[in-house]
Short mmCIF file of C-alpha atoms in Angstrom, two decimals:
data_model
loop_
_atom_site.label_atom_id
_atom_site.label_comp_id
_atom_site.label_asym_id
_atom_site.label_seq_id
_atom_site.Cartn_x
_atom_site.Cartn_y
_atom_site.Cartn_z
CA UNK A 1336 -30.22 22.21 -48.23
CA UNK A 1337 -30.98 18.63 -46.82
CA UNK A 1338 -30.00 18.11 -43.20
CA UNK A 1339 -30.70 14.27 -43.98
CA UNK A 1340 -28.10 11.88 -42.57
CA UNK A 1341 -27.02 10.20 -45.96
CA UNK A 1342 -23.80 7.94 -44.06
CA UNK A 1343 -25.83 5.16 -42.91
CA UNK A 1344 -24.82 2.56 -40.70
CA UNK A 1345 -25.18 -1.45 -41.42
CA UNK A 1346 -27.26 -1.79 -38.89
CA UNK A 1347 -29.52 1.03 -40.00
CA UNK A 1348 -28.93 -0.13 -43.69
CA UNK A 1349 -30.41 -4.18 -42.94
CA UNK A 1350 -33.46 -2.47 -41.38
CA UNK A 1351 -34.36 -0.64 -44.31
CA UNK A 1352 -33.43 -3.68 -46.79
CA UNK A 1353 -35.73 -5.05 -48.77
CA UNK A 1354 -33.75 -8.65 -48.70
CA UNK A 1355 -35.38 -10.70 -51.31
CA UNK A 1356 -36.08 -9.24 -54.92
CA UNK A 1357 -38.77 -6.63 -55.13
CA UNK A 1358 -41.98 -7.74 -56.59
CA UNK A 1359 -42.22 -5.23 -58.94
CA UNK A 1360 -39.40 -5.15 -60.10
CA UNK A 1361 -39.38 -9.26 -61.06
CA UNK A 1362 -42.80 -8.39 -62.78
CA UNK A 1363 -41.19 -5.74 -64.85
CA UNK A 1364 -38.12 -7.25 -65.68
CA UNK A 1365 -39.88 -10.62 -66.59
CA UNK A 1366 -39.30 -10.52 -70.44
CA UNK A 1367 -35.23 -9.87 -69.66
CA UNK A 1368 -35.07 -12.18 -67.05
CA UNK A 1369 -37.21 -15.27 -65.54
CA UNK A 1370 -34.43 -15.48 -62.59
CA UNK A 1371 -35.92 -12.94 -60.15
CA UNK A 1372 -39.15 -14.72 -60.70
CA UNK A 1373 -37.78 -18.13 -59.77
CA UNK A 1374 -36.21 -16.38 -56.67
CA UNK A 1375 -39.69 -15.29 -55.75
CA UNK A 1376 -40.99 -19.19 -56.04
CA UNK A 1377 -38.33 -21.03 -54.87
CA UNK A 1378 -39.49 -21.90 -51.76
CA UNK A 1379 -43.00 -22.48 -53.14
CA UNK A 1380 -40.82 -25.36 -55.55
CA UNK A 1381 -39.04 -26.43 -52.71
CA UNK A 1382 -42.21 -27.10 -50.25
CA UNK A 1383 -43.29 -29.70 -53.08
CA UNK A 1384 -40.90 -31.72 -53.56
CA UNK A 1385 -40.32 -31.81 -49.84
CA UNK A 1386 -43.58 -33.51 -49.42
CA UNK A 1387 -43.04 -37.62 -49.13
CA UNK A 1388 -44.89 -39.36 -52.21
CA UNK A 1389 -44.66 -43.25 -53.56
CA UNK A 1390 -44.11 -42.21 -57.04
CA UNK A 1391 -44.64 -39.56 -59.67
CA UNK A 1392 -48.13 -39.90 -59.58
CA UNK A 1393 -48.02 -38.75 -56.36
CA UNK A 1394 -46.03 -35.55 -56.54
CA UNK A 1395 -48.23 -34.70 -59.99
CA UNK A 1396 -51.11 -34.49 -57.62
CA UNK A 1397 -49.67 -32.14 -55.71
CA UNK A 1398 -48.62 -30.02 -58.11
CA UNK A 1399 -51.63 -29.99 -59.26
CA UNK A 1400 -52.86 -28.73 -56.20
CA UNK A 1401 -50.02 -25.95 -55.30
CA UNK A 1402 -50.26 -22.76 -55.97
CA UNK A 1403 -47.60 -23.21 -58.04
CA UNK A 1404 -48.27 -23.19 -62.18
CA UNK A 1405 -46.58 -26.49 -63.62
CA UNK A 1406 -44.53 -24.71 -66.11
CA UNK A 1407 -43.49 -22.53 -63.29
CA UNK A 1408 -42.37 -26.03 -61.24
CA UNK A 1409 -40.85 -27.49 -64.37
CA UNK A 1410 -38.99 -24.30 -64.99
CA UNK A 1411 -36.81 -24.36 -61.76
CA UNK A 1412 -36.51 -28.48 -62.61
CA UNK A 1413 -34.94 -27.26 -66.28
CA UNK A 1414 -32.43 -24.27 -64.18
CA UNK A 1415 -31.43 -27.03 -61.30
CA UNK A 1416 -30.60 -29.78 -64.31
CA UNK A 1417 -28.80 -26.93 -66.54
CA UNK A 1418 -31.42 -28.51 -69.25
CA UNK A 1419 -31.46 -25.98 -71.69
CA UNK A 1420 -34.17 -25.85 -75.19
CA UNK A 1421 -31.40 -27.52 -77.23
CA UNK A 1422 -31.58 -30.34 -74.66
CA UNK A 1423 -35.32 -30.63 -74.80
CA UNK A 1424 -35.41 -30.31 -78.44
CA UNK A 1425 -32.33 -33.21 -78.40
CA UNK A 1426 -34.61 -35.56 -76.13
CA UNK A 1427 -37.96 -35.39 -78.53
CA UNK A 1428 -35.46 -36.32 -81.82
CA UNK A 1429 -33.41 -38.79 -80.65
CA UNK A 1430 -36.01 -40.10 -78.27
CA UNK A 1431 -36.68 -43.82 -79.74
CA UNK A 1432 -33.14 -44.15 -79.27
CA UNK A 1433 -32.71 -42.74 -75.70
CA UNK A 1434 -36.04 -44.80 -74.70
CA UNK A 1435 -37.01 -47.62 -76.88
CA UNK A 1436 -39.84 -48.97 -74.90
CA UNK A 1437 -40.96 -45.70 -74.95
CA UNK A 1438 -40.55 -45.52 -70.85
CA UNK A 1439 -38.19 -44.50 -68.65
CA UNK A 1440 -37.30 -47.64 -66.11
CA UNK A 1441 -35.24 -45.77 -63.03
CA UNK A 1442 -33.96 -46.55 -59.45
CA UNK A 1443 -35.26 -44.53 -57.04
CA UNK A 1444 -34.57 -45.84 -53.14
CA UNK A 1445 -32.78 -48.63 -54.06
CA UNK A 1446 -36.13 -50.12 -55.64
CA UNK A 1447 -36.70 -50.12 -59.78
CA UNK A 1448 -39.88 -48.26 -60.71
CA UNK A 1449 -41.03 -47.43 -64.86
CA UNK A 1450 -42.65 -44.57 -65.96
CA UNK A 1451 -44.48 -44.31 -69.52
CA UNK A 1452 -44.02 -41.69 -71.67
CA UNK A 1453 -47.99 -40.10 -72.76
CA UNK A 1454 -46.89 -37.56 -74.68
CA UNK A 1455 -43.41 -37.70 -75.94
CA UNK A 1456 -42.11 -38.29 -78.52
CA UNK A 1457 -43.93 -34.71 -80.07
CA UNK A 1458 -44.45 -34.05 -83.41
CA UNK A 1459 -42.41 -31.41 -85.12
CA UNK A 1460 -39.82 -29.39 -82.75
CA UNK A 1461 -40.52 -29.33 -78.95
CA UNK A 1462 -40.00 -25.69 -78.10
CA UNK A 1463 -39.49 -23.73 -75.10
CA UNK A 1464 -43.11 -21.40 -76.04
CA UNK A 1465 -44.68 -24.66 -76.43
CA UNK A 1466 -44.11 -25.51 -72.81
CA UNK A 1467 -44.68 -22.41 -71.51
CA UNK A 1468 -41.57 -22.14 -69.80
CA UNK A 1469 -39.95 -18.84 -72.27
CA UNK A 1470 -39.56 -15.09 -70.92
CA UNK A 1471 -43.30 -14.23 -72.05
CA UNK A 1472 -45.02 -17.19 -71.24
CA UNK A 1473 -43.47 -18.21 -67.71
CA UNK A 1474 -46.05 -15.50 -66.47
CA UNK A 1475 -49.01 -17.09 -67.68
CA UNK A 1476 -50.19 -19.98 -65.22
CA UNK A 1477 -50.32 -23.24 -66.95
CA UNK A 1478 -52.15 -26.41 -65.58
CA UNK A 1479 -50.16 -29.41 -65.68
CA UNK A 1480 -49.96 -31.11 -69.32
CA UNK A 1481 -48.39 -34.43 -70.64
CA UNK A 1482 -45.78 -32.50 -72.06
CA UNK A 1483 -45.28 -31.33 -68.39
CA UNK A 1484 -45.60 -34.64 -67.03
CA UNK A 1485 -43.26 -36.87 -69.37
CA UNK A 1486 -40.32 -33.93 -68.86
CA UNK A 1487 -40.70 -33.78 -65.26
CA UNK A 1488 -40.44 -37.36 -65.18
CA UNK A 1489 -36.75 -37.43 -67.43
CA UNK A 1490 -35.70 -34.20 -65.04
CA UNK A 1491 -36.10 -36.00 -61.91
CA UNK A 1492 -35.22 -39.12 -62.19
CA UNK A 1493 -32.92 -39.43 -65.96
CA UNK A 1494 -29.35 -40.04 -64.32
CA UNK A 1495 -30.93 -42.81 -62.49
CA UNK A 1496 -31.85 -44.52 -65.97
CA UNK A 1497 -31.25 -48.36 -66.15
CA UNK A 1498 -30.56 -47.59 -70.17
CA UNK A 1499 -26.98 -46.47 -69.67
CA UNK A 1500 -26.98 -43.66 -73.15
CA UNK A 1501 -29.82 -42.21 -71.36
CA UNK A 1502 -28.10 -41.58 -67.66
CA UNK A 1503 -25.58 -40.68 -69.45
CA UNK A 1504 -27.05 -37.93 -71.97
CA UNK A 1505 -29.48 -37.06 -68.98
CA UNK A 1506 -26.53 -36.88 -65.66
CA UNK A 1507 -27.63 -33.56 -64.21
CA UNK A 1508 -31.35 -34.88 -64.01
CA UNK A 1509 -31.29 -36.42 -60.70
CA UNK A 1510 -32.97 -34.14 -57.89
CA UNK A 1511 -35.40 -36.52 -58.03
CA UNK A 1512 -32.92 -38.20 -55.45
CA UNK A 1513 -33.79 -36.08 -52.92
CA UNK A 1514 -37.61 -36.10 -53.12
CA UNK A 1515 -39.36 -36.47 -49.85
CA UNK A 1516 -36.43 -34.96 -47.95
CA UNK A 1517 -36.34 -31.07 -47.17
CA UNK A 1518 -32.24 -30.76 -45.36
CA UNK A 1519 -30.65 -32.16 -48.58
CA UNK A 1520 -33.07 -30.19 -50.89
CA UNK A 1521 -32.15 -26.88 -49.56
CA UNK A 1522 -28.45 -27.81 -49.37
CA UNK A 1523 -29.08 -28.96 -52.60
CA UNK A 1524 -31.04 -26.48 -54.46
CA UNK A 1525 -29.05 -23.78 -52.54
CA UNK A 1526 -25.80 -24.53 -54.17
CA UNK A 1527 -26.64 -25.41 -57.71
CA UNK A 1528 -29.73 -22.69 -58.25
CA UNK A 1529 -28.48 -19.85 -59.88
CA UNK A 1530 -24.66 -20.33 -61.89
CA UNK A 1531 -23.12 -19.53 -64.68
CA UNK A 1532 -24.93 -21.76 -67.07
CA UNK A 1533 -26.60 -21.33 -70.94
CA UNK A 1534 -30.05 -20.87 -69.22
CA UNK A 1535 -29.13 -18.27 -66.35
CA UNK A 1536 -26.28 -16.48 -67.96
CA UNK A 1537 -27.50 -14.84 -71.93
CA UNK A 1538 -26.20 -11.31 -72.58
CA UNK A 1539 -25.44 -9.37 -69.90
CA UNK A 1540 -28.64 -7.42 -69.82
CA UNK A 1541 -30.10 -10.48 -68.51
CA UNK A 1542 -28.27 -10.64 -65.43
CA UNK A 1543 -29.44 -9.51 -62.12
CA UNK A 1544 -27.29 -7.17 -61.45
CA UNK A 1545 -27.74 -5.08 -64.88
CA UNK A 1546 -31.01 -5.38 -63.82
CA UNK A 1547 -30.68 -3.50 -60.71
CA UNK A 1548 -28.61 -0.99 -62.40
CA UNK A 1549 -31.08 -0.43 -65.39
CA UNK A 1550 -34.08 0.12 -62.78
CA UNK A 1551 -32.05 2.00 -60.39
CA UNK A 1552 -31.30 4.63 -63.66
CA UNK A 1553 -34.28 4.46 -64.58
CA UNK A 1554 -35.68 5.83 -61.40
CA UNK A 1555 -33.24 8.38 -61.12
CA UNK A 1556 -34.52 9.80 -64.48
CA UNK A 1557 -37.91 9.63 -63.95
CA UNK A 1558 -37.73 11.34 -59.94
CA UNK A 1559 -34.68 13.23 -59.48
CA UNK A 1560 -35.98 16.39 -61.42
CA UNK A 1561 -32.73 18.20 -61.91
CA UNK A 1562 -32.46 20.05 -65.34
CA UNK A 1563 -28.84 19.25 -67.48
CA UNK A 1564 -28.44 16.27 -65.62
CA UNK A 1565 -26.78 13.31 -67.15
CA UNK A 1566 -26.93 9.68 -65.70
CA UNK A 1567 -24.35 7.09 -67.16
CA UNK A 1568 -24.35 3.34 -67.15
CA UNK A 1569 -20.67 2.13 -67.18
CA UNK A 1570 -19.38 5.69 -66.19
CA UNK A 1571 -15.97 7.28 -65.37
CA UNK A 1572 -15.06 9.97 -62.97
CA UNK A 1573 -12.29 12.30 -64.53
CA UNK A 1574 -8.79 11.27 -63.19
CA UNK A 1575 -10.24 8.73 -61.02
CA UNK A 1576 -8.29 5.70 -62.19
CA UNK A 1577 -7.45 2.03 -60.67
CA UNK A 1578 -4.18 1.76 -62.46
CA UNK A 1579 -1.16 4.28 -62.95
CA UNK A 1580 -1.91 4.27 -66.45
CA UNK A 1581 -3.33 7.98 -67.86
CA UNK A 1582 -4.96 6.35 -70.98
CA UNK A 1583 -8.67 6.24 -70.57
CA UNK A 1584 -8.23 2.45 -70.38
CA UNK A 1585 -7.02 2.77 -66.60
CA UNK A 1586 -9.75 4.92 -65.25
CA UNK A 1587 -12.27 3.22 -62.94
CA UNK A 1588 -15.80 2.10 -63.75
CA UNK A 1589 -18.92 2.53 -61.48
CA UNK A 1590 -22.38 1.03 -62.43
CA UNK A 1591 -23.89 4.59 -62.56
CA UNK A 1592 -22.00 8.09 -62.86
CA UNK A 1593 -24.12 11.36 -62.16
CA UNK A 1594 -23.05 14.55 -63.79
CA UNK A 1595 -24.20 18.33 -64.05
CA UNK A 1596 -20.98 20.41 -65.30
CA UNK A 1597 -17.87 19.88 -63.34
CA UNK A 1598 -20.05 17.89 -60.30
CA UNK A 1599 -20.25 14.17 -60.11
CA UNK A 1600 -21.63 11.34 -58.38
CA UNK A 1601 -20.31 7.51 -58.81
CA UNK A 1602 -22.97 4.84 -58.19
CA UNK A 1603 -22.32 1.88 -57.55
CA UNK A 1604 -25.01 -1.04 -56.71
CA UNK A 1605 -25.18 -4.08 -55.69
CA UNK A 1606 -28.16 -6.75 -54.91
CA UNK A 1607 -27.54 -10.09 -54.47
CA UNK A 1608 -29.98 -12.82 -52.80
CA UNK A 1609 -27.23 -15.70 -52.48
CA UNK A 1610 -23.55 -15.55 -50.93
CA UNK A 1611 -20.65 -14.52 -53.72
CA UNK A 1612 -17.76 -12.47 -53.32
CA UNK A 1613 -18.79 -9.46 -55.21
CA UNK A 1614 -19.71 -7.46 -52.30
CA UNK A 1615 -16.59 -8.26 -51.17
CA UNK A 1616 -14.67 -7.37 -54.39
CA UNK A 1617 -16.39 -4.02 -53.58
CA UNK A 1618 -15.46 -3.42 -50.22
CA UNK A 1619 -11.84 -4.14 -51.05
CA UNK A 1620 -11.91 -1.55 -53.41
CA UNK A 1621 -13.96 1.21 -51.33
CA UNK A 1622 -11.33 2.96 -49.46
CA UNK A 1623 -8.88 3.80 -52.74
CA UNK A 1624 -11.76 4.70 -54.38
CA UNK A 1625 -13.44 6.89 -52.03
CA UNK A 1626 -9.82 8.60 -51.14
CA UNK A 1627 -10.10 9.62 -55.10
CA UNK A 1628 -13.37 11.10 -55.04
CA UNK A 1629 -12.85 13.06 -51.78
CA UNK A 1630 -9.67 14.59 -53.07
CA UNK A 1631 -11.39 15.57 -56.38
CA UNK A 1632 -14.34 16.78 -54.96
CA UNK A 1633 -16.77 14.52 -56.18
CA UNK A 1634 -18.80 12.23 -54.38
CA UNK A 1635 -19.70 8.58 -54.08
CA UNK A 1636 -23.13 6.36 -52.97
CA UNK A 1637 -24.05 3.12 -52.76
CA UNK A 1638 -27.37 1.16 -53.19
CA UNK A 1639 -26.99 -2.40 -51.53
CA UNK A 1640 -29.61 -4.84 -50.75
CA UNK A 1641 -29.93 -8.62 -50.48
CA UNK A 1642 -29.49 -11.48 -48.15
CA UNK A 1643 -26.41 -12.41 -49.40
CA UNK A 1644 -25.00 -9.21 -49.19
CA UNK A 1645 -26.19 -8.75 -45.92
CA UNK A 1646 -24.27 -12.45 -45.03
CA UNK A 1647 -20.97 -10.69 -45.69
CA UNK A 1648 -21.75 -7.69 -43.28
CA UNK A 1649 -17.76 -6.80 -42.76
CA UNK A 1650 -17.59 -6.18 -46.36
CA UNK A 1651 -21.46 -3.61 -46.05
CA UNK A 1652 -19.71 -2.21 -43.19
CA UNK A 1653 -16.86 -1.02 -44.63
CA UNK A 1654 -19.05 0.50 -47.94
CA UNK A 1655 -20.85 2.79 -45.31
CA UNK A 1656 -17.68 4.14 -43.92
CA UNK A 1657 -16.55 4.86 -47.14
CA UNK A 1658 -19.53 6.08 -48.34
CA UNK A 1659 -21.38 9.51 -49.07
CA UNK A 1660 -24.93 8.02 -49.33
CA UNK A 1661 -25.73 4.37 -48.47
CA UNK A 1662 -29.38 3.19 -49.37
CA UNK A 1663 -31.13 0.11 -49.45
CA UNK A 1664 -33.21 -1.18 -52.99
CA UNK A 1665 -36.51 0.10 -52.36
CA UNK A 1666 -38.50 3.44 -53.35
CA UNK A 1667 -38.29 4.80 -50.57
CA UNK A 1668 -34.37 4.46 -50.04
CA UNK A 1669 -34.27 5.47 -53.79
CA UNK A 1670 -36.05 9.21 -53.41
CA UNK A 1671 -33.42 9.15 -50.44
CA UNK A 1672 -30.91 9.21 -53.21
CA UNK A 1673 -32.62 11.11 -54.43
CA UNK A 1674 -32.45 14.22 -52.20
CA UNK A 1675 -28.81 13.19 -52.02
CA UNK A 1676 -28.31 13.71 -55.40
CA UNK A 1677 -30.25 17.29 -55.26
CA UNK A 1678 -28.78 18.84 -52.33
CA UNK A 1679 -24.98 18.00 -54.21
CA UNK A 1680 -26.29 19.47 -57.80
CA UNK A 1681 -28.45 22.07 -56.82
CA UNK A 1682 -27.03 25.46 -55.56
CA UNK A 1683 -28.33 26.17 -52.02
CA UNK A 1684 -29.82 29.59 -53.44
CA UNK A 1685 -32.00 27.50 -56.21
#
């Protein structure tokens, strides 16, 4: 058997934490989910528009020149403006109406400037795939296009429209507000990046968090090696419950449950880039639950990671006292859940 410490501290937890999302894992998860992707590039998307320009035909030059792809930069303008394809597809048939001097005349520093459309309005239905901006495509490093051009344009600057139907249809486009100034882009970008929104939120197998928990499964499945083991997303422990109730509906559910026989583990996990209150939704829960487990015999871990999570570290602290095994989101911390998980399934004598 293991003489691994498995109780980790916060301290010792943060120093193994991988902080921001895994590379890999945003390359492998990049048909479910764009998000951890635009994680990985938002400061990239942040550095350009922090430069100072005159005008659009300024900042197009350097995106041209970052090492940013254009429908990567237009991507995070489409997330921050909550400017989903039915929005884009809205803009291209109504657009003689929105613009019918086929330009878009805006305030920007208290001065008037026009921009004219090249490309819009398109022919036939503007689509996500044709801008390069879906799951498959975001990948795939695009130059910047006229199509690119004309919707960066309405994204920045369309709530600052002189035609009053077009601010109005367009009043989430107006980052362009803070071009040229770094403090209120961060405080900016910080607060509106990732919400609950038609773009971010899909089905829940998009989410970040199901990601973690599908990869952190899938890992377990692939390098724990244990025979008859089963590994349950959603799982119960028997007569663990959070209610009094004795109907199946009361018993408590963890992101991961590991079972051989009458042995079990609960998982839970939790990764999270930006402040919320999950971790501490988690924490408030830890000592009832882990009370439970001990008394039944069963045992409890937890995989946390993150900078957010890490911002909260009361709430990490008390999930390591509670805690069997504490590990960070790497592979390394994972085959340390591993061992965990061996030295509780497998008899010392195997």
């Amino acid at each position: 058997m293991s003489t691994q410490n498995y109780r980790r501290t916060v301290e010792e937890i943060r120093e193994l934490a991988s902080m921001f999302w895994p590379s890999d894992l945003s390359q492998k998860e990049a048909e479910l989910s764009v998000i951890p992707k635009l994680i990985e590039t938002q400061d990239q998307f942040i550095a350009i528009l922090s430069v100072p320009v005159s005008g659009l035909s300024g900042l197009f030059q350097i995106v041209e020149a970052s090492t940013l792809s254009a429908n990567m930069f237009l991507k995070h303008l489409i997330v921050l403006a909550d400017f989903g394809g039915e929005m884009i597809k809205r803009v291209n048939s109504q657009f003689d109406s929105m613009f019918p001097l086929k330009r878009l005349d805006y305030i920007w520093n208290l001065q008037t400037y026009s921009y004219q459309f090249i490309f819009l309005p398109a022919s036939g239905q503007l689509t996500n795939n044709k801008l390069g901006i879906d799951g498959k495509k975001i990948l795939q490093n695009q130059s910047l296009s006229l199509a690119h051009k004309d919707l960066i344009a309405i994204l920045l600057f369309g709530a600052s429209s002189l035609n009053e139907k077009s601010a109005e249809v367009l009043a989430k486009c107006e980052i362009g507000n803070y071009l040229g100034q770094p403090d209120k882009l961060n405080k900016f970008i910080k607060q509106r990046y990732i919400w609950v929104s038609r773009i971010t939120s899909g089905s829940q197998s998009n989410t970040l968090g199901q990601i973690a928990q599908n990869f952190v499964k899938e890992y377990l499945q692939d390098n724990l090696g244990v025979i008859d083991i089963a590994i349950r997303p959603n799982g119960h422990l028997p007569g663990v419950r959070h209610t009094d109730q004795e109907s199946e509906k009361g018993l408590t559910t963890f992101d991961l449950v590991v079972s051989k026989e009458d042995k079990f583990v609960a998982i839970e996990i939790s990764f999270q880039v930006t402040t919320n209150s999950v971790i501490e939704r988690k924490a408030g829960q830890a000592r009832a639950r882990f009370e439970q487990i001990e008394n039944a015999g069963y045992k409890m871990a937890y995989v946390i990671d993150g900078a957010g999570n890490f911002d909260r570290e009361n709430a990490i602290r008390t999930l390591c006292t509670y805690s069997h095994c504490t590990v960070a989101f790497s592979h390394n911390e994972l085959n340390v859940l591993c061992n965990f998980l061996r030295d509780h399934f497998v008899p010392k004598n195997e």
